PDB file of C-alpha atoms in Angstrom:
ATOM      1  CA  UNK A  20      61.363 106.583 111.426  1.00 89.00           C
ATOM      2  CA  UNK A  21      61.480 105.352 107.946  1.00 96.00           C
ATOM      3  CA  UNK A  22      63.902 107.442 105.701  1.00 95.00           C
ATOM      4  CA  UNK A  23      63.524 110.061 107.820  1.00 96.00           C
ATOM      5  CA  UNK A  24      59.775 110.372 108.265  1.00 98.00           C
ATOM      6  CA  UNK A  25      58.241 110.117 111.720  1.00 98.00           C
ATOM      7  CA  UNK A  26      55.718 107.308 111.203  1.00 98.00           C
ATOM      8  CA  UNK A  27      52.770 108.206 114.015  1.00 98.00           C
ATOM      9  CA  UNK A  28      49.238 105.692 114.627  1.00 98.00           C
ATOM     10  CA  UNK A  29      46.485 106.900 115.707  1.00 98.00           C
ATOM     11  CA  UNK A  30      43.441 104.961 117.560  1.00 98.00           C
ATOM     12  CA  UNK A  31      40.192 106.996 117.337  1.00 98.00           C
ATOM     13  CA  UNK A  32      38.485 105.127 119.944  1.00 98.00           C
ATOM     14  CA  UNK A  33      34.736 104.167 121.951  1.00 96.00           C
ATOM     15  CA  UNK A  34      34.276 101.416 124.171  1.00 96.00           C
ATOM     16  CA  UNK A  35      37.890  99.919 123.031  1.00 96.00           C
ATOM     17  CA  UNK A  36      39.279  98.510 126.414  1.00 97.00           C
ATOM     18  CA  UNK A  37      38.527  94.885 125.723  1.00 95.00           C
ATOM     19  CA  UNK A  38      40.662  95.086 122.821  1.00 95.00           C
ATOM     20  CA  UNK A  39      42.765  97.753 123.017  1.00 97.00           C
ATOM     21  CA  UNK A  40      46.012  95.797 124.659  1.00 97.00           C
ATOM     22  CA  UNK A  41      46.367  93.264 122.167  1.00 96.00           C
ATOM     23  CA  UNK A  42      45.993  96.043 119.046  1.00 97.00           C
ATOM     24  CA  UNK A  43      48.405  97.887 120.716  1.00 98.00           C
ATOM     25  CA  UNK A  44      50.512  94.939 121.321  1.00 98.00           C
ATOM     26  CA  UNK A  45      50.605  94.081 117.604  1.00 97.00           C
ATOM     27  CA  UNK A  46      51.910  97.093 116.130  1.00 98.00           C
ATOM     28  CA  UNK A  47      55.409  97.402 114.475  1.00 98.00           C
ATOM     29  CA  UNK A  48      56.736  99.316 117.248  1.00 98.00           C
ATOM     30  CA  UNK A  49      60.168  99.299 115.919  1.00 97.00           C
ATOM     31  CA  UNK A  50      59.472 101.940 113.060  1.00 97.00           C
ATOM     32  CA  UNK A  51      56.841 104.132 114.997  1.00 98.00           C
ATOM     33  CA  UNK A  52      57.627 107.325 116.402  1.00 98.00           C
ATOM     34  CA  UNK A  53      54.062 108.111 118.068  1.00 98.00           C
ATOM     35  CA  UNK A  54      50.852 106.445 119.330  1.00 98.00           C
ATOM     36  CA  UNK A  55      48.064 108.319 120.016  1.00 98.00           C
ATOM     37  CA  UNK A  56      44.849 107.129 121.135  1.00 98.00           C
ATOM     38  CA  UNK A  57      41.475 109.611 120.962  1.00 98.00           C
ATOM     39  CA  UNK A  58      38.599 108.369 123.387  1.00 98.00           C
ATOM     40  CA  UNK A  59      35.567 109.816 121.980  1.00 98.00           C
ATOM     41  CA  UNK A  60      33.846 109.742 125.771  1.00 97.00           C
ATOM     42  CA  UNK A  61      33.528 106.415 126.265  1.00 97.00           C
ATOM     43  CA  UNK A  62      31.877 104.690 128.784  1.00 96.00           C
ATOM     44  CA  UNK A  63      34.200 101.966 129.521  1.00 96.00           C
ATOM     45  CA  UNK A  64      38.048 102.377 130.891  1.00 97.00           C
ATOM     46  CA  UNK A  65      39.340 102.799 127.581  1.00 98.00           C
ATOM     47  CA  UNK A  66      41.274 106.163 128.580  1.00 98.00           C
ATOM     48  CA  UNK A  67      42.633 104.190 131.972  1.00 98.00           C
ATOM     49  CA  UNK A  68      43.893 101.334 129.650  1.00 98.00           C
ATOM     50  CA  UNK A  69      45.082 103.648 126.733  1.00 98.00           C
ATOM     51  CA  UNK A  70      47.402 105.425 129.488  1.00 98.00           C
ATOM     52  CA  UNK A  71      48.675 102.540 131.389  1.00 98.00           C
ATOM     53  CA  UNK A  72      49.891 101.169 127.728  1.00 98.00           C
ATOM     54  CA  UNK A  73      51.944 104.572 127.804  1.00 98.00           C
ATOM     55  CA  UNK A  74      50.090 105.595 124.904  1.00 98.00           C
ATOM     56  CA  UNK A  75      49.522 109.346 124.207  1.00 98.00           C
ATOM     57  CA  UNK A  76      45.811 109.766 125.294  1.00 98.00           C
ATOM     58  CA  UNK A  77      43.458 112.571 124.478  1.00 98.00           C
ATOM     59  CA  UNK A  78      39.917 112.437 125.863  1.00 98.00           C
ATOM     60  CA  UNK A  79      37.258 114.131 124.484  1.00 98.00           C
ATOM     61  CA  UNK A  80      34.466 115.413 127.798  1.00 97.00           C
ATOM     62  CA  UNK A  81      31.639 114.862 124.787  1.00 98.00           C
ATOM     63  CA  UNK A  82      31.019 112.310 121.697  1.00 97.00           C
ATOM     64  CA  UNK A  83      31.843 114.254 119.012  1.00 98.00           C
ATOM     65  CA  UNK A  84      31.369 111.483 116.379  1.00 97.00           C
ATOM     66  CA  UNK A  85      33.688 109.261 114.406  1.00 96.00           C
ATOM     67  CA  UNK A  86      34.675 111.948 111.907  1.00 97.00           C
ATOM     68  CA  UNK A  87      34.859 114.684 115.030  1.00 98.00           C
ATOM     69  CA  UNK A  88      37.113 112.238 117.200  1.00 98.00           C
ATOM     70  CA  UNK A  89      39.658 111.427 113.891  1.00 98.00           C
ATOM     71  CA  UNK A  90      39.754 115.260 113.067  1.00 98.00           C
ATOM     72  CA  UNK A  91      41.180 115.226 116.811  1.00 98.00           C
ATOM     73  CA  UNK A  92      43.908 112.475 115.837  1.00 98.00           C
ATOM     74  CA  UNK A  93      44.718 113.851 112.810  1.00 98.00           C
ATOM     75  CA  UNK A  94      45.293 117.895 114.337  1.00 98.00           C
ATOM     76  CA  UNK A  95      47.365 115.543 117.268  1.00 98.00           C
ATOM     77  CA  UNK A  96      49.067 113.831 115.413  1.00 98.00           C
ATOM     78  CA  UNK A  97      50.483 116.935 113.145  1.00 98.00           C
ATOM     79  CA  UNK A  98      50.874 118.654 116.386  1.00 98.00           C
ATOM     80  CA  UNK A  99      53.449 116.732 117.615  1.00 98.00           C
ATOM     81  CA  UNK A 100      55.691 116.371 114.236  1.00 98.00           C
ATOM     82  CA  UNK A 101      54.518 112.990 112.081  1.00 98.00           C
ATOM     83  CA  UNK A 102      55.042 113.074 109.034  1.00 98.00           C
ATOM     84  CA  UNK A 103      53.243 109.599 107.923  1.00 98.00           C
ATOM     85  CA  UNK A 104      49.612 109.230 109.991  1.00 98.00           C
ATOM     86  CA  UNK A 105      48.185 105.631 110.457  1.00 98.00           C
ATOM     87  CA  UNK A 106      44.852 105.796 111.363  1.00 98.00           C
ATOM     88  CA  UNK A 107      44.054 102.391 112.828  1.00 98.00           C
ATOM     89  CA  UNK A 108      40.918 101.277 115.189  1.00 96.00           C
ATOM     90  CA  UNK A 109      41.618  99.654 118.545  1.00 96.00           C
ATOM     91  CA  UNK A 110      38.467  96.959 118.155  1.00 93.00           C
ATOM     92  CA  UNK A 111      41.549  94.632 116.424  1.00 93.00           C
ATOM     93  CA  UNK A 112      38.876  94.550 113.305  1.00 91.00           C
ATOM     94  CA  UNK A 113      42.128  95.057 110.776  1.00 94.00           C
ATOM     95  CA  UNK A 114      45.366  93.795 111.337  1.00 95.00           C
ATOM     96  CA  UNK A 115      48.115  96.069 113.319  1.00 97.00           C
ATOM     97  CA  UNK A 116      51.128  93.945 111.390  1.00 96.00           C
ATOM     98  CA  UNK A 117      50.317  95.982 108.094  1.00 97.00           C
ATOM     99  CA  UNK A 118      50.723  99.181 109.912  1.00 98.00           C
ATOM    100  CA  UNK A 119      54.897  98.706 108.221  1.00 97.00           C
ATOM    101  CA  UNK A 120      53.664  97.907 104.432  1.00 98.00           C
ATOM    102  CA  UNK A 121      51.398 100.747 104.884  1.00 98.00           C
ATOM    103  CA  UNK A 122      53.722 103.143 106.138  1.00 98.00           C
ATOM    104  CA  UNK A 123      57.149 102.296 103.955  1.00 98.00           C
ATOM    105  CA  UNK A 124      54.100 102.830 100.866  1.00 98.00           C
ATOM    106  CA  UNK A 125      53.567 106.180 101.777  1.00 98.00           C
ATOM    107  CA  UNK A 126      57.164 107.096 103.056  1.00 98.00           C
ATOM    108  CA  UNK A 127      58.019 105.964  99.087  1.00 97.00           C
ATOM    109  CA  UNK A 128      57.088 109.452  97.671  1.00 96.00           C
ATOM    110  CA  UNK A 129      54.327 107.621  95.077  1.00 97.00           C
ATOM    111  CA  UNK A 130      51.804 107.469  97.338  1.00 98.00           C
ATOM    112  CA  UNK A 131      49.851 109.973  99.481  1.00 98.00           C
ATOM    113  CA  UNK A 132      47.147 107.857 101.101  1.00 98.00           C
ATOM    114  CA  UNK A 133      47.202 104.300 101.298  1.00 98.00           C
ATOM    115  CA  UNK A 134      43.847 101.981 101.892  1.00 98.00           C
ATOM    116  CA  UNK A 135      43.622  98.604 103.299  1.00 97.00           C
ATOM    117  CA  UNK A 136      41.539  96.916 101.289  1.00 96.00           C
ATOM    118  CA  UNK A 137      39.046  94.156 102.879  1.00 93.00           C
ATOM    119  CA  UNK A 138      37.982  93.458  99.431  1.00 94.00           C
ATOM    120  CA  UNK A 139      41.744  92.765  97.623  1.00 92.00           C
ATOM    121  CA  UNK A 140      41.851  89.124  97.936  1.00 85.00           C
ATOM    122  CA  UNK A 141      38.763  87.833  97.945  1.00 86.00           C
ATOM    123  CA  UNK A 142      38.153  86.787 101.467  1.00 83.00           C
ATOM    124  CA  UNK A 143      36.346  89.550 102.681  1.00 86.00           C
ATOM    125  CA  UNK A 144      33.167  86.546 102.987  1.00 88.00           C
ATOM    126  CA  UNK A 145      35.001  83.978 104.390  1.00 84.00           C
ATOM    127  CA  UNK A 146      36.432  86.808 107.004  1.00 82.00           C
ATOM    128  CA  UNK A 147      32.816  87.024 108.371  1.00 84.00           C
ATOM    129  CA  UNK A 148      31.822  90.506 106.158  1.00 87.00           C
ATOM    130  CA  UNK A 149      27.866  90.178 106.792  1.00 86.00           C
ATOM    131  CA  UNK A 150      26.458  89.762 103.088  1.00 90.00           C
ATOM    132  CA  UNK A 151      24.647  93.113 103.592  1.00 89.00           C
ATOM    133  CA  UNK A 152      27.597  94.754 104.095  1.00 89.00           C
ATOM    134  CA  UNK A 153      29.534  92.993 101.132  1.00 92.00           C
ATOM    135  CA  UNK A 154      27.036  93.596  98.301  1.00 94.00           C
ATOM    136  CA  UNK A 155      26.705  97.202  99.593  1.00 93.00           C
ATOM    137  CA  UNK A 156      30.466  97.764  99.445  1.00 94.00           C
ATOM    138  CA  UNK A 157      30.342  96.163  95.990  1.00 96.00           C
ATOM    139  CA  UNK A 158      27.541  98.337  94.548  1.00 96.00           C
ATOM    140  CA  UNK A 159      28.711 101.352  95.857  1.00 96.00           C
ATOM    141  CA  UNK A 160      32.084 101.485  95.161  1.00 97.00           C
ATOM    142  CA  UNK A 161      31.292 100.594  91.471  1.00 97.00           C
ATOM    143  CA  UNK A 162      28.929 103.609  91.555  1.00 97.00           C
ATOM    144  CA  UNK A 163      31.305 105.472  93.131  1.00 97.00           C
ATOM    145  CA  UNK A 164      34.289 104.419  90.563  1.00 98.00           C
ATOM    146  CA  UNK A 165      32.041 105.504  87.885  1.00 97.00           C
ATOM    147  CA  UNK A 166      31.323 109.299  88.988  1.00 97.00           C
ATOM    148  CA  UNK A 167      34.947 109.647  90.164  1.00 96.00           C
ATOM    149  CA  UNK A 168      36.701 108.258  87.527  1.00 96.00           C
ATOM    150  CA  UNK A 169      39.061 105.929  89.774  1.00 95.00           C
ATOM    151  CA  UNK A 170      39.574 102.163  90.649  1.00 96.00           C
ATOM    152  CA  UNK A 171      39.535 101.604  93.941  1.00 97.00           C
ATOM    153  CA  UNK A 172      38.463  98.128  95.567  1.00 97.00           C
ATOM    154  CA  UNK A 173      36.784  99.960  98.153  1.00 96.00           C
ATOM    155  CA  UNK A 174      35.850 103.516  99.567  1.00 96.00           C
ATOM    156  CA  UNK A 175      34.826 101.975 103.076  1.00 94.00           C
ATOM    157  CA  UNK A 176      38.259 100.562 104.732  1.00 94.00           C
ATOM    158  CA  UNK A 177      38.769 102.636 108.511  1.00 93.00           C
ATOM    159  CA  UNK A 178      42.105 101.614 108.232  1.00 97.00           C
ATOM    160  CA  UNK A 179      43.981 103.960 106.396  1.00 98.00           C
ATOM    161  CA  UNK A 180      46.862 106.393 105.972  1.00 98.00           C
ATOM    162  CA  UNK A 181      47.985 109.608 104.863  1.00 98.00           C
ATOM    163  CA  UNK A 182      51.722 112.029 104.347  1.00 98.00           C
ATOM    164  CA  UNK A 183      51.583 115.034 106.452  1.00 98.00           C
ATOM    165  CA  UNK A 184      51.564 117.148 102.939  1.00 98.00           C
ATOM    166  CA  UNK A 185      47.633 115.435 102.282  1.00 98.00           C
ATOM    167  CA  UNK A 186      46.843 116.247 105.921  1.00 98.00           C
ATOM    168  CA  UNK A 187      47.694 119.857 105.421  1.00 98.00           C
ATOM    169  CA  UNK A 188      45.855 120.215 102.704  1.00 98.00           C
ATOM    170  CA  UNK A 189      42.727 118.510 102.572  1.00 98.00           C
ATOM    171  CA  UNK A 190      39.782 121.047 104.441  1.00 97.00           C
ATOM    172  CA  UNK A 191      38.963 118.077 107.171  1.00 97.00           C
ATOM    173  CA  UNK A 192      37.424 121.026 109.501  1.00 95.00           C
ATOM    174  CA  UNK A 193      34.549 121.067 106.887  1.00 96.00           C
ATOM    175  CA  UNK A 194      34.170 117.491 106.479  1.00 97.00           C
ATOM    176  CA  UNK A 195      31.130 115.792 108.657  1.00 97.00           C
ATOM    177  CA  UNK A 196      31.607 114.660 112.254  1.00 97.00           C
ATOM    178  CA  UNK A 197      29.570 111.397 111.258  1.00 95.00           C
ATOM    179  CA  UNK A 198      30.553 107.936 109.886  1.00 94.00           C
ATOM    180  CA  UNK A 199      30.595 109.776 106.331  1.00 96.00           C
ATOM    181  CA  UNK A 200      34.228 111.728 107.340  1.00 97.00           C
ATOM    182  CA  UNK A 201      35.684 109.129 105.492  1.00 96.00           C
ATOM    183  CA  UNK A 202      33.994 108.986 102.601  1.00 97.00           C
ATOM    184  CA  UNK A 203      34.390 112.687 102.223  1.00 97.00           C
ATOM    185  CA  UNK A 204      37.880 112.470 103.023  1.00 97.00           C
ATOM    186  CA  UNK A 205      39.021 110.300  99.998  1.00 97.00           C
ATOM    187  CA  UNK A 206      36.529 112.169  97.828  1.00 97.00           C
ATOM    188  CA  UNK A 207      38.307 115.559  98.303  1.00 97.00           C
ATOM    189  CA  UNK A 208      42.280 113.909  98.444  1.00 98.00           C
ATOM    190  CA  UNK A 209      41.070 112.272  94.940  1.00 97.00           C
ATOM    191  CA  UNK A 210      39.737 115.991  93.781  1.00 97.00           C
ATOM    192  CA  UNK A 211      42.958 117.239  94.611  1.00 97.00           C
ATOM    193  CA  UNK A 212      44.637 115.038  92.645  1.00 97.00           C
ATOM    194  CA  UNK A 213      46.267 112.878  95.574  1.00 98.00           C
ATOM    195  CA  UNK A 214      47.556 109.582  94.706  1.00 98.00           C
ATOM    196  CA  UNK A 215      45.629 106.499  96.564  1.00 98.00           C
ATOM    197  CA  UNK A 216      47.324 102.913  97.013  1.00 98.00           C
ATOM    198  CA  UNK A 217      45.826  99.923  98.036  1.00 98.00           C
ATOM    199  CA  UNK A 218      47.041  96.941 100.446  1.00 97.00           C
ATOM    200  CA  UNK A 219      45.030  93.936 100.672  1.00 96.00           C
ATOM    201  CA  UNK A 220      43.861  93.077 104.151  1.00 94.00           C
ATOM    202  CA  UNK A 221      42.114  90.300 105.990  1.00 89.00           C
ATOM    203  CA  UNK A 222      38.567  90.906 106.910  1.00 79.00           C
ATOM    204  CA  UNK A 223      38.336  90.188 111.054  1.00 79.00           C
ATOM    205  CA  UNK A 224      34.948  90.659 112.375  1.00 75.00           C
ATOM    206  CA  UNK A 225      35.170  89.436 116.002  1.00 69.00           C
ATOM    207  CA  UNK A 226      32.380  90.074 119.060  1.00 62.00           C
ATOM    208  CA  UNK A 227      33.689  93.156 119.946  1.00 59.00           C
ATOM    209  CA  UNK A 228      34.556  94.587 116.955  1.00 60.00           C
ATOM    210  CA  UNK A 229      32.956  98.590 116.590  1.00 59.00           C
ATOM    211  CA  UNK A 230      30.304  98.030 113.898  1.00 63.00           C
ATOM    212  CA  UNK A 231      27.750 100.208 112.572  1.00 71.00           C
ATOM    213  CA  UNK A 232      23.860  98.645 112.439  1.00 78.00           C
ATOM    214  CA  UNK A 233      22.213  97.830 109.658  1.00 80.00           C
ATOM    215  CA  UNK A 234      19.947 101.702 109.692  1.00 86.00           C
ATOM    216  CA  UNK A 235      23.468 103.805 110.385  1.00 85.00           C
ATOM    217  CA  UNK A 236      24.330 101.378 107.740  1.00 88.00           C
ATOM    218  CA  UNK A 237      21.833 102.225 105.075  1.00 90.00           C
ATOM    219  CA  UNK A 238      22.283 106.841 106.232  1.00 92.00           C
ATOM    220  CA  UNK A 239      25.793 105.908 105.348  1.00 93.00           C
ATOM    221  CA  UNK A 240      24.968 104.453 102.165  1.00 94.00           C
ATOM    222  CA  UNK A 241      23.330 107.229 100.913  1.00 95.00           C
ATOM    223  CA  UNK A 242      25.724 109.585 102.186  1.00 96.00           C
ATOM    224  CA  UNK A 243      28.359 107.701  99.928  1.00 96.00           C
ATOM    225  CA  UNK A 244      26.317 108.239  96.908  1.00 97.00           C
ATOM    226  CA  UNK A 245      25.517 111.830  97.480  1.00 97.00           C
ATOM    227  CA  UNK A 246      28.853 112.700  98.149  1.00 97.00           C
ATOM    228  CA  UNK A 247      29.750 110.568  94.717  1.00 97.00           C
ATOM    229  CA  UNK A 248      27.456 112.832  92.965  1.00 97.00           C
ATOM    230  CA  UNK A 249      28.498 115.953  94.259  1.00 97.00           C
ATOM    231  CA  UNK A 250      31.931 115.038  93.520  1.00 97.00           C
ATOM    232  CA  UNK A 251      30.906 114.698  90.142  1.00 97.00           C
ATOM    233  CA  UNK A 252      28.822 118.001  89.681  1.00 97.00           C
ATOM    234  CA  UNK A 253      32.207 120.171  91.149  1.00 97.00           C
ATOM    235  CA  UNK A 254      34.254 118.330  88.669  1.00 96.00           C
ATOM    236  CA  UNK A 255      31.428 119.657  86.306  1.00 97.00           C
ATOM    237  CA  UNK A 256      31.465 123.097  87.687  1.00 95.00           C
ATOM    238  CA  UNK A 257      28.183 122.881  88.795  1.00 97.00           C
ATOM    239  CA  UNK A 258      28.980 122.969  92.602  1.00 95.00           C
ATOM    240  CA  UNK A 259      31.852 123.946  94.648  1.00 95.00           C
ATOM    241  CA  UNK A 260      33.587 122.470  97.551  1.00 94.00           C
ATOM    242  CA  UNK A 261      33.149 124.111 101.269  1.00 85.00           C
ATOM    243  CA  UNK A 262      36.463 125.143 102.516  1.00 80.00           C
TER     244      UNK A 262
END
């Protein structure tokens, strides 16, 4: 616990038994309360491995996506009493350590999400970001910025984390099952007037690091600019939200 807050990871996972020890091995153990892992039907022995770690394991008998597997962490995860969620991947892309800076952030009371940023730092190159991906980041979270009115170093970090309270009340039953749950995610906490902080983290892409390719890459895109506009347009009163 920190001051009193159950501090719970979770691990929405595919394919993640190569790496899923030494993530696991890396966390802060000493201030979590829960560790649950989601294995979005993978075809590896990520569920075996997840459960001889003594890790809380929920396996899903179909791929319901990235956003349909984390909606599955996230319902676990209140389920069993946390009042600070992690989400973290087990490829060992972002570094378990900051798991404790993230979570003593949120457990503050001034934050309710908390991003870490590739991008704080300036290293996110030299961590082996493909350019693609770097001036794509770049140009969309400045478009993004600009319709919502914030200033974030980045919309596209998987490693993030939330209070219970944000969790509660953000609709994440009608946000996508697809890569774009996360956009979505922050778009409605920032509509709702959630605070977001920001932790800079080193950029670790590795052989088997989970990585979208470069045509999921570019739907994604697009999806981050649509739902930029759209955010814009309900601020505007043109649209509404789905609950």
């Amino acid at each position: 616990m920190i001051k009193g807050k159950r501090v719970c990871v979770v691990m929405p996972a595919y394919n993640a038994a190569q790496t899923l020890e030494k993530t696991y091995g890396e966390l802060p153990h000493e201030i979590l309360d829960d560790v649950i892992l989601v294995d979005d039907a993978s075809r590896d022995e990520t569920t075996a491995r997840s459960r001889s770690l003594g890790i809380h394991t929920i396996t899903h008998s179909a791929n319901k996506g990235y956003g349909g597997n984390q909606k599955t962490c996230y319902r676990a995860a209140l389920e069993r009493g946390a009042d600070i969620v992690i989400m973290l991947h087990p490829d060992y892309q972002y570094d378990p350590k900051l798991v404790g800076a993230m979570a003593w952030m949120l457990a503050s009371g001034d934050y309710d999400a908390v991003l870490a940023s590739r991008i704080l730092g300036g290293k996110a190159l030299k961590g082996g970001m493909p350019l693609y991906k770097y001036v794509a980041n770049r140009f969309l979270t400045a478009f993004q910025n600009l319709c919502v009115g914030a200033k974030l170093s980045e919309y596209h970090s998987g490693y993030r984390g939330f209070t219970r309270r944000l969790l509660e009340t953000v609709p994440i039953d009608a946000l996508s099952n697809d890569f774009i749950f996360d956009n979505e995610m922050l778009m409605r906490a920032l509509y709702l007037d959630f605070v977001i902080g920001e932790i800079s983290c080193p950029t670790r892409y590795e052989p088997e690091s989970s990585s979208i390719n470069f045509k999921r890459s570019c739907i994604y895109g697009f999806g981050c600019v649509k739902e930029a506009v759209r955010f814009r347009l309900v601020k505007w009163r043109v649209l509404t939200y789905p609950n």
